[in-house]
Backbone as JSON Lines, residues from 0, in Angstrom:
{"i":0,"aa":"X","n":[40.99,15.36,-76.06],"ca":[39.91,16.05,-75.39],"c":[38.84,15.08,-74.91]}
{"i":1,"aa":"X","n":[38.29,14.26,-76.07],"ca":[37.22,13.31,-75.34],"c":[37.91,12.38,-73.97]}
{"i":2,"aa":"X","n":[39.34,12.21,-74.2],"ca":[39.71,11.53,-73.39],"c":[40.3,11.7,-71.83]}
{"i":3,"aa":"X","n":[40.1,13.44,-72.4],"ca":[39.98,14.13,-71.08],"c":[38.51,14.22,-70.26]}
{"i":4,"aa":"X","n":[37.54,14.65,-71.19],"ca":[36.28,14.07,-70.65],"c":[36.11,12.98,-70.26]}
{"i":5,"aa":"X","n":[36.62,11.7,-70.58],"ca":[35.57,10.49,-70.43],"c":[36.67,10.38,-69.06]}
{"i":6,"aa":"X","n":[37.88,10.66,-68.64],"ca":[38.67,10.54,-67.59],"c":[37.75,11.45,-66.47]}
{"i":7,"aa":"X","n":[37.56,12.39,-66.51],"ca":[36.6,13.4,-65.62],"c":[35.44,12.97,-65.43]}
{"i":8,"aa":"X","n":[34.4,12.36,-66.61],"ca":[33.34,11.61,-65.79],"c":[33.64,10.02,-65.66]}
{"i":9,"aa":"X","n":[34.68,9.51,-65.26],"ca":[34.63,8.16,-64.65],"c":[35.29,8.49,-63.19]}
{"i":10,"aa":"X","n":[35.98,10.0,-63.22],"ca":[36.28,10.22,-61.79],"c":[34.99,10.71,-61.08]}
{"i":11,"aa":"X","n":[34.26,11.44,-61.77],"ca":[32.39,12.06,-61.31],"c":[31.85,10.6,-60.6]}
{"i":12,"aa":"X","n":[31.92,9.74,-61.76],"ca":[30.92,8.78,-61.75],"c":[31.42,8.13,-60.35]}
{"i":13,"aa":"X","n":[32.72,7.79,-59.89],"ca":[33.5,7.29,-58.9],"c":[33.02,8.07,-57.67]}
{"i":14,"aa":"X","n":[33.13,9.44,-57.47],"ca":[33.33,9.99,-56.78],"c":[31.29,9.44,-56.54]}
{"i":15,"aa":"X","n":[30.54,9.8,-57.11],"ca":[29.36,10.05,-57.22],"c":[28.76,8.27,-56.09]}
{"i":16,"aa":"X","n":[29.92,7.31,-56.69],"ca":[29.26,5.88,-56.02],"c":[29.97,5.84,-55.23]}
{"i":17,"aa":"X","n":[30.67,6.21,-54.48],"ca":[31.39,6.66,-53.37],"c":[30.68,7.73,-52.35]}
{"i":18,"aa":"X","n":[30.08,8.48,-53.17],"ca":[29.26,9.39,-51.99],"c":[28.05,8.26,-51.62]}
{"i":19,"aa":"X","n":[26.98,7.89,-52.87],"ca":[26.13,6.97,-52.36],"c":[26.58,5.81,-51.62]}
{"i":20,"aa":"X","n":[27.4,5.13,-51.48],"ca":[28.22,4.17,-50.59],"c":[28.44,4.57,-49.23]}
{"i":21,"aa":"X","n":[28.97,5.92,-49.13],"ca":[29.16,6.42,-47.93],"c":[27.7,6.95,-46.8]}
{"i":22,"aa":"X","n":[27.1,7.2,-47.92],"ca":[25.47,8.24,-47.48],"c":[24.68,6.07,-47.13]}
{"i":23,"aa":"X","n":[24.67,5.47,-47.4],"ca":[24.07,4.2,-47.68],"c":[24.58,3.46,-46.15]}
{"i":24,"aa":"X","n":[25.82,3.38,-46.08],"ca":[26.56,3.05,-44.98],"c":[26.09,3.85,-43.36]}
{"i":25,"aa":"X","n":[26.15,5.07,-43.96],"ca":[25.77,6.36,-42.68],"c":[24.44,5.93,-42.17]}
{"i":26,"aa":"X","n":[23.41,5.82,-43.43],"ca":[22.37,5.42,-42.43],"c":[22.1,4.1,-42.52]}
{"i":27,"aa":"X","n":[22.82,3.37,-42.94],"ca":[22.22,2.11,-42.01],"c":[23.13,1.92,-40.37]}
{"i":28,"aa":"X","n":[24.45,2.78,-40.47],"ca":[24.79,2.81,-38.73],"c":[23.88,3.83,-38.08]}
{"i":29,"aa":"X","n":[23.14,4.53,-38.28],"ca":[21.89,5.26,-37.65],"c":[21.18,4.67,-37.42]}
{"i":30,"aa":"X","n":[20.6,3.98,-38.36],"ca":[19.42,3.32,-37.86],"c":[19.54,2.51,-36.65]}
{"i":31,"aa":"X","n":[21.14,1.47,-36.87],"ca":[21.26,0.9,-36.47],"c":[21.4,0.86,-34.48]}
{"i":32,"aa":"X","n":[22.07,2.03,-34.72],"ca":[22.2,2.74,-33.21],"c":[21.19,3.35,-32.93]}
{"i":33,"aa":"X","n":[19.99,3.8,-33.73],"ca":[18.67,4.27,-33.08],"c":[17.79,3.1,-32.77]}
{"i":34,"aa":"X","n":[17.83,1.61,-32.91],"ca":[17.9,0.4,-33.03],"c":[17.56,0.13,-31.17]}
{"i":35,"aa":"X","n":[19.04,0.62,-30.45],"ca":[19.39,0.46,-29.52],"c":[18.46,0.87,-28.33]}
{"i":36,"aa":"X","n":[18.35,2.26,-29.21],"ca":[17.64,3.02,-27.83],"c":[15.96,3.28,-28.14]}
{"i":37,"aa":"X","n":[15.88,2.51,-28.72],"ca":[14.16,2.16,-29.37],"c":[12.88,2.09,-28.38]}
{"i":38,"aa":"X","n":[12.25,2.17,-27.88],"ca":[11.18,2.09,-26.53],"c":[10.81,0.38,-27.2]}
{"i":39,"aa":"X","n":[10.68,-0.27,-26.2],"ca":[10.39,-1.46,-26.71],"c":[9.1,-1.82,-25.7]}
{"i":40,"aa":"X","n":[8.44,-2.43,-26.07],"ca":[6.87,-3.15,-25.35],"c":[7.68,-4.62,-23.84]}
{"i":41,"aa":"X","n":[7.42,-4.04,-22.68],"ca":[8.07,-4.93,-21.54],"c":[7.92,-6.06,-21.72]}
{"i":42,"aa":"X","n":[8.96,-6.78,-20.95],"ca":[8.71,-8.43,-21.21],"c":[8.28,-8.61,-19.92]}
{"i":43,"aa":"X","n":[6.92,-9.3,-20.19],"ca":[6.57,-9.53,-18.34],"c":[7.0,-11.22,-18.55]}
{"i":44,"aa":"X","n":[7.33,-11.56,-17.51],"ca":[7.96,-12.62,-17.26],"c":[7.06,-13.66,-16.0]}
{"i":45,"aa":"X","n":[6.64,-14.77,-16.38],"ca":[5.31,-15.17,-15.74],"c":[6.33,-16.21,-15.04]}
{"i":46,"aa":"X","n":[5.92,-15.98,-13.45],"ca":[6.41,-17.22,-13.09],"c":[5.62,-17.98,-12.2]}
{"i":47,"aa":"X","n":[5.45,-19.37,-12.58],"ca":[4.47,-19.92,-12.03],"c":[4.68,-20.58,-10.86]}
{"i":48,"aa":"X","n":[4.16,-20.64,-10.15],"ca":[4.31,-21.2,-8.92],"c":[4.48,-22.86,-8.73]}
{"i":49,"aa":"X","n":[5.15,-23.13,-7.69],"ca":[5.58,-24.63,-8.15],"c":[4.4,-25.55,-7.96]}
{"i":50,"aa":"X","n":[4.15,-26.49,-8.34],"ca":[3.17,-27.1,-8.36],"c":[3.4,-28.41,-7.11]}
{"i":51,"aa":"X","n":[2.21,-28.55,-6.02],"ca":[2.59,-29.1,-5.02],"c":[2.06,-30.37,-5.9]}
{"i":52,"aa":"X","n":[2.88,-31.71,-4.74],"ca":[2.29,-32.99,-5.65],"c":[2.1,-33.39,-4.31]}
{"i":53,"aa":"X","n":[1.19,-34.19,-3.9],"ca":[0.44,-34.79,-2.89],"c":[0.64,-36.27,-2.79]}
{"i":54,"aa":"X","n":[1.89,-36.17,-1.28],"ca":[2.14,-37.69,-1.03],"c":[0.8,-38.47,-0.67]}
{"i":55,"aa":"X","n":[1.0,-39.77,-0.68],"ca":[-0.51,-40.2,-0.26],"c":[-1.04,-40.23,1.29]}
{"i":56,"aa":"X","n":[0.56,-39.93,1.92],"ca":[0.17,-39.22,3.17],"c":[-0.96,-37.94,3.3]}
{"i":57,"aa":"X","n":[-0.32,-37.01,2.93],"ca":[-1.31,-36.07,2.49],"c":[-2.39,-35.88,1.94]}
{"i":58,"aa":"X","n":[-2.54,-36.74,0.84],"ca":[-3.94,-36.97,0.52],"c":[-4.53,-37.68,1.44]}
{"i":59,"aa":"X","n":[-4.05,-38.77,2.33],"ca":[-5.15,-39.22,3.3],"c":[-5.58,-38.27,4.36]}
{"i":60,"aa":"X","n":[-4.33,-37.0,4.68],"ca":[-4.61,-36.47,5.72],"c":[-5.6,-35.32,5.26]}
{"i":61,"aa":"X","n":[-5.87,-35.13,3.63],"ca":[-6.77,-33.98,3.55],"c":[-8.03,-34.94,3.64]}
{"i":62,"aa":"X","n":[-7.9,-36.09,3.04],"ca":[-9.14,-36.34,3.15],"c":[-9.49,-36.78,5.1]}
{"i":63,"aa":"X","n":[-8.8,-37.43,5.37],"ca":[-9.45,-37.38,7.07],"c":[-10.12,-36.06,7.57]}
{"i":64,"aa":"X","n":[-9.16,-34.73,7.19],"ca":[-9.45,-33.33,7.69],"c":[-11.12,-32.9,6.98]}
{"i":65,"aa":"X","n":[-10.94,-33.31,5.61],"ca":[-12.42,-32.88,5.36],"c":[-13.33,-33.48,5.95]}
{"i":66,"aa":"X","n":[-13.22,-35.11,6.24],"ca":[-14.47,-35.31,7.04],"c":[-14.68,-35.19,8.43]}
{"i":67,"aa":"X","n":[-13.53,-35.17,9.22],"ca":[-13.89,-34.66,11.15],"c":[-13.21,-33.19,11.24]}
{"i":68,"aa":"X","n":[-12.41,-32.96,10.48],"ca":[-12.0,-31.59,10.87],"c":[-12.78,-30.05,10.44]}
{"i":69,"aa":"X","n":[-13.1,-30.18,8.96],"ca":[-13.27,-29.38,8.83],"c":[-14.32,-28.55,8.74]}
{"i":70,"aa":"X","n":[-15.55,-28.65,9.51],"ca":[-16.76,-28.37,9.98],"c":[-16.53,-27.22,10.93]}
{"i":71,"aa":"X","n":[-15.42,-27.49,11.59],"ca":[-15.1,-26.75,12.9],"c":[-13.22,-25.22,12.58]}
{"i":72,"aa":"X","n":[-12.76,-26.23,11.38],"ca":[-11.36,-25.78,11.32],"c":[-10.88,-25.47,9.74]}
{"i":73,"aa":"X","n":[-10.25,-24.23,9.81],"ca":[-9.78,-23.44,8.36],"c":[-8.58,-23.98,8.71]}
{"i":74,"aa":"X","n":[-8.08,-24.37,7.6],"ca":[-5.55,-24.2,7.63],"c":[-5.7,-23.02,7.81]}
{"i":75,"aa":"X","n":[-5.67,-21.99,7.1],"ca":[-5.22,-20.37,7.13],"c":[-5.73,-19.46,7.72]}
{"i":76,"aa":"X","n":[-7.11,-19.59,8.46],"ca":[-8.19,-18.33,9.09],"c":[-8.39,-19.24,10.01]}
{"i":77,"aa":"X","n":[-8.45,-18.49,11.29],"ca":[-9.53,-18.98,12.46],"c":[-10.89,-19.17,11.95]}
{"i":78,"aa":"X","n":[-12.06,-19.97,12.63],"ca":[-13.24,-20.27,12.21],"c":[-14.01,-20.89,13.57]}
{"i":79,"aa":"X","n":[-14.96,-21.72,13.2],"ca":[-15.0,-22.1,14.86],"c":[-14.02,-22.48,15.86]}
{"i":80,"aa":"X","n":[-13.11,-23.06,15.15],"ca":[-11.94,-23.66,16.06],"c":[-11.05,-22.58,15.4]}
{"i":81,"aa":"X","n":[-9.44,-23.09,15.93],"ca":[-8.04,-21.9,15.45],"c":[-8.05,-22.51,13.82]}
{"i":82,"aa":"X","n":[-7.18,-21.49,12.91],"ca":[-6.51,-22.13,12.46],"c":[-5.61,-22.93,12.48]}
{"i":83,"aa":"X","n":[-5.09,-24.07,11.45],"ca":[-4.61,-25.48,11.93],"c":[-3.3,-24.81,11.23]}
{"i":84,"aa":"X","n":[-2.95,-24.25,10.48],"ca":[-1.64,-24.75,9.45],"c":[-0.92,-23.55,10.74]}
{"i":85,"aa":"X","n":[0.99,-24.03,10.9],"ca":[1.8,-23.98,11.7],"c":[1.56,-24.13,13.35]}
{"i":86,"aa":"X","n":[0.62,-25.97,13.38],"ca":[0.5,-26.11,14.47],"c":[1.29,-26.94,15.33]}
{"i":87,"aa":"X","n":[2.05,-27.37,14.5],"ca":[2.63,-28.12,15.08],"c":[4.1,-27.24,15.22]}
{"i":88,"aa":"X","n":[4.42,-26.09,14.77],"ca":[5.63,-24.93,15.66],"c":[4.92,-24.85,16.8]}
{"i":89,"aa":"X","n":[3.62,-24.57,17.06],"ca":[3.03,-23.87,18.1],"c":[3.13,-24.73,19.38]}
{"i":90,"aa":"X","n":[2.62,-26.09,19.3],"ca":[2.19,-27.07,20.07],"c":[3.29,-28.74,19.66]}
{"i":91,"aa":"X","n":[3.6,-29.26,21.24],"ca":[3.93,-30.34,21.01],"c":[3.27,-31.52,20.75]}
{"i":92,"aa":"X","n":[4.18,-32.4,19.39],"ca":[2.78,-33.74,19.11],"c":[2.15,-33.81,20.23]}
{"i":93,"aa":"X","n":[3.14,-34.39,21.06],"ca":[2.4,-35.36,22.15],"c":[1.08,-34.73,22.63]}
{"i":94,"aa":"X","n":[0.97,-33.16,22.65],"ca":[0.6,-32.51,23.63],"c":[-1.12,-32.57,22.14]}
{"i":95,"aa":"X","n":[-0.38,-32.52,21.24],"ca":[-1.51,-32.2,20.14],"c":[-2.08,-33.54,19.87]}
{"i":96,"aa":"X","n":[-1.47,-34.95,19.92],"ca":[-2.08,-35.59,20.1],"c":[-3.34,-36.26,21.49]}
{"i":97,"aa":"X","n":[-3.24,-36.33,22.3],"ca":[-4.09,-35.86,23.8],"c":[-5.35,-34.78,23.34]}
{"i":98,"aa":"X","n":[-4.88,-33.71,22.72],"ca":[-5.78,-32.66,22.78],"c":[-6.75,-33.48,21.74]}
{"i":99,"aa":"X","n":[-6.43,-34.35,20.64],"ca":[-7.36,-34.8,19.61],"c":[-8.24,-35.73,20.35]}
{"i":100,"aa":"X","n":[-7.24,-36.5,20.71],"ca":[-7.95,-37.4,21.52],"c":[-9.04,-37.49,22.41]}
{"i":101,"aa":"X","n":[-9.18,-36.11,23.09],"ca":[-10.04,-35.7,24.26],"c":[-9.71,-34.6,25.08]}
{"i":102,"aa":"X","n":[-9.92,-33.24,24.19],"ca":[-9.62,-32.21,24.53],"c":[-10.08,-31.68,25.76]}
{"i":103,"aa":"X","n":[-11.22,-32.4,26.27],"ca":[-12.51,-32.17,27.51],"c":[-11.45,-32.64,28.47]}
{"i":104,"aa":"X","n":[-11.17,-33.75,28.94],"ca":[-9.74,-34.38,29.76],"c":[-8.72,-32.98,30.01]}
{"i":105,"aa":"X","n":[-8.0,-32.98,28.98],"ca":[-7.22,-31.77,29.33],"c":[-7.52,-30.5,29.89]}
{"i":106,"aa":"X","n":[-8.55,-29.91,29.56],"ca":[-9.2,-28.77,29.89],"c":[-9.52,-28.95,31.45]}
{"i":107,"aa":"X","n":[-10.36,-30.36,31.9],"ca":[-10.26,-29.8,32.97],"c":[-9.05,-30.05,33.91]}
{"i":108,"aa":"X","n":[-8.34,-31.16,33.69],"ca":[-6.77,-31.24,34.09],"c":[-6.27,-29.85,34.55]}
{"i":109,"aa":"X","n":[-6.37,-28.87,34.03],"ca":[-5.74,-28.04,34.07],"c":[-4.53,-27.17,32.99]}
{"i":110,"aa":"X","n":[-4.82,-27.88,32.38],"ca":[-3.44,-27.75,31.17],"c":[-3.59,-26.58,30.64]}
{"i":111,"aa":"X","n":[-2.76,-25.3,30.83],"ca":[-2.69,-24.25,30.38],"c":[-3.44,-23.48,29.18]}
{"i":112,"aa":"X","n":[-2.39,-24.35,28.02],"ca":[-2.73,-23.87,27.04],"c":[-4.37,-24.4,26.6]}
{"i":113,"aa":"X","n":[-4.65,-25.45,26.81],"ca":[-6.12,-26.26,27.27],"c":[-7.16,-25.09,27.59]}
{"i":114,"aa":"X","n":[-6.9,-24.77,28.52],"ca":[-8.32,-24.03,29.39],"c":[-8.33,-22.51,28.21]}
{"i":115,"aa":"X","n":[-6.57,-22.0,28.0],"ca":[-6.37,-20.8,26.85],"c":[-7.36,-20.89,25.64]}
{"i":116,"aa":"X","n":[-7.37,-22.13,24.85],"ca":[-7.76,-22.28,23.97],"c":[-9.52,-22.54,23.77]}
{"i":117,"aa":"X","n":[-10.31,-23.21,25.15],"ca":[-10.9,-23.34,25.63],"c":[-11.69,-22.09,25.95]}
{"i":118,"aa":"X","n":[-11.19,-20.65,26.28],"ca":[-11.5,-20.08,26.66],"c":[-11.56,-19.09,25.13]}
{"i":119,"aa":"X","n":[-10.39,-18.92,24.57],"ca":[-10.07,-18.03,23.64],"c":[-11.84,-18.9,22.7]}
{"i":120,"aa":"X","n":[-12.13,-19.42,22.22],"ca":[-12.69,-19.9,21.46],"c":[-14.47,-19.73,22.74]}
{"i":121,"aa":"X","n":[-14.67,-19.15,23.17],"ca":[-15.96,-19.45,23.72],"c":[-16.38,-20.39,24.72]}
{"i":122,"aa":"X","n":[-15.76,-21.19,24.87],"ca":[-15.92,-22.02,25.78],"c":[-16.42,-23.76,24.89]}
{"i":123,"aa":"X","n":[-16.02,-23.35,23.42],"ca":[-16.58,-24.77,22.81],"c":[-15.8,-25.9,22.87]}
{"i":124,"aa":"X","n":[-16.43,-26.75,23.31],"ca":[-15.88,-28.09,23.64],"c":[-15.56,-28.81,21.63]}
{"i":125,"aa":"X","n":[-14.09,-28.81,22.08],"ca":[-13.73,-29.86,20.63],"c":[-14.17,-31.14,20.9]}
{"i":126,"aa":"X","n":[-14.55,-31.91,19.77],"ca":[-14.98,-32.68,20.01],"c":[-14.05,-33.94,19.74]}
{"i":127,"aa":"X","n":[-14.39,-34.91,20.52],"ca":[-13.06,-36.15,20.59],"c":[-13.05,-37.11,19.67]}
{"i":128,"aa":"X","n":[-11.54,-37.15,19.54],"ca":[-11.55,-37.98,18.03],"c":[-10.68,-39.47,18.37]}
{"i":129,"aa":"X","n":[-11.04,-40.05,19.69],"ca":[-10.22,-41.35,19.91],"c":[-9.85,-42.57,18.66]}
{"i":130,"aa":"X","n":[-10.56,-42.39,17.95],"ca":[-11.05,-43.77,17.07],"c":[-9.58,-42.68,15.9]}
{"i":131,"aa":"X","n":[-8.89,-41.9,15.58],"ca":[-8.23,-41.51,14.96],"c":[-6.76,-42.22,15.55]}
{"i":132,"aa":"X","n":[-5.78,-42.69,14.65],"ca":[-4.54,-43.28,15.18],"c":[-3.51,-42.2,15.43]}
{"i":133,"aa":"X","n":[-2.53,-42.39,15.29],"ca":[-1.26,-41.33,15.31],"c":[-0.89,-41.19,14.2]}
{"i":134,"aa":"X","n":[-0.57,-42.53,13.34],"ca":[-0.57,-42.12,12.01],"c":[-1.56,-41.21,11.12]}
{"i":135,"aa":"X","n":[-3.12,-41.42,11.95],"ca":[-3.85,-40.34,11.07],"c":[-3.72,-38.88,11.22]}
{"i":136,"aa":"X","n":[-3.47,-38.65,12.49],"ca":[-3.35,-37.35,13.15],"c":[-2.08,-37.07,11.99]}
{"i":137,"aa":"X","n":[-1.46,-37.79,11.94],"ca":[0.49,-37.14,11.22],"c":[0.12,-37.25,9.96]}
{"i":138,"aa":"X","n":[-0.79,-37.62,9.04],"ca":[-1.87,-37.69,7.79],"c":[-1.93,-36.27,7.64]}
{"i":139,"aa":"X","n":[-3.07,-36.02,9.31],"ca":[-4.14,-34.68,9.1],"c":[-2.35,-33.47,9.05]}
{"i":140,"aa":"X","n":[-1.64,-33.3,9.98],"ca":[-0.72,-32.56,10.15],"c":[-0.1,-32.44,8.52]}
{"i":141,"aa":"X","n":[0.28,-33.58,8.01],"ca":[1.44,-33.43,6.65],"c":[0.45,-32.57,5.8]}
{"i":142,"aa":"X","n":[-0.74,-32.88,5.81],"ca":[-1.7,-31.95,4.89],"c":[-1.44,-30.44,5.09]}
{"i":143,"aa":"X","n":[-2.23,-30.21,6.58],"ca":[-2.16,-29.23,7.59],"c":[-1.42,-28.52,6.97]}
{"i":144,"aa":"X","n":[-0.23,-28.65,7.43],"ca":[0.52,-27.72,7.0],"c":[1.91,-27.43,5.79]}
{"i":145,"aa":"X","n":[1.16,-27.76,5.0],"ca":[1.0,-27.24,3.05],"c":[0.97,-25.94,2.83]}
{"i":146,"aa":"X","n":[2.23,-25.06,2.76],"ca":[1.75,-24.16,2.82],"c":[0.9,-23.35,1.29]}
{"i":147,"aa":"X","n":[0.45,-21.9,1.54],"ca":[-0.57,-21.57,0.52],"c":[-0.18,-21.78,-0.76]}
């Protein structure tokens, strides 16, 4: 008889760590799969913009631009003069060098875009920058047009 009992509770006791095993198991795959579909806080993802590095071309040409250019001229906004940055799509060197040189010459020459620009702007005479080389002008340009 006892040995019928102690057979019946070691099958209880079995059965009993077998249910907790099973119930133990159940929810940790619940959790685990509620895990999944959890609301989570967004990942914003920062991306920084590349960082320009400034040939010394460019640095000479910003610095030339700050001291004769830019009294009169924005890169990105018109101002007294056009804006400068994509001027050289717009206009040929040659044609942009001449205009630095002595924009008054051209204008009254006749030169189209000359008298256009001349006109679009008020009638203000740019002022002439002979004593500037070609290399500085291609300085002021590599700066120029950097974009934002």
């Amino acid at each position: 008889m006892f040995d019928d009992l102690s057979r019946s509770l070691g099958i209880i006791s079995g059965l009993i760590l077998t249910m907790i095993l099973v119930i133990f198991c159940a929810a940790f795959l619940v959790a685990h799969e509620q895990q999944k579909y959890a609301i989570q806080a967004p990942v914003e993802v920062a991306v920084a913009a590349a960082a320009i590095v400034l040939t010394e071309q460019k640095e000479l040409g910003e610095s030339i631009f700050k001291l004769n250019c830019a009294s009169c001229h924005n890169r990105y906004k018109k101002a007294v003069g056009p804006a400068l940055y994509g001027v050289t799509g717009r206009r040929d060197m040659e044609w942009i060098y001449t205009w630095i040189y002595n924009s008054a010459d051209m204008i009254k020459s006749g030169d189209a875009q000359a008298v256009a620009l001349y006109q679009e702007y008020k009638q203000s005479n740019m002022n002439a920058f002979p004593q500037l080389s070609k290399t500085d002008v291609d300085a002021i340009l590599s700066w120029v047009e950097l974009p934002k």
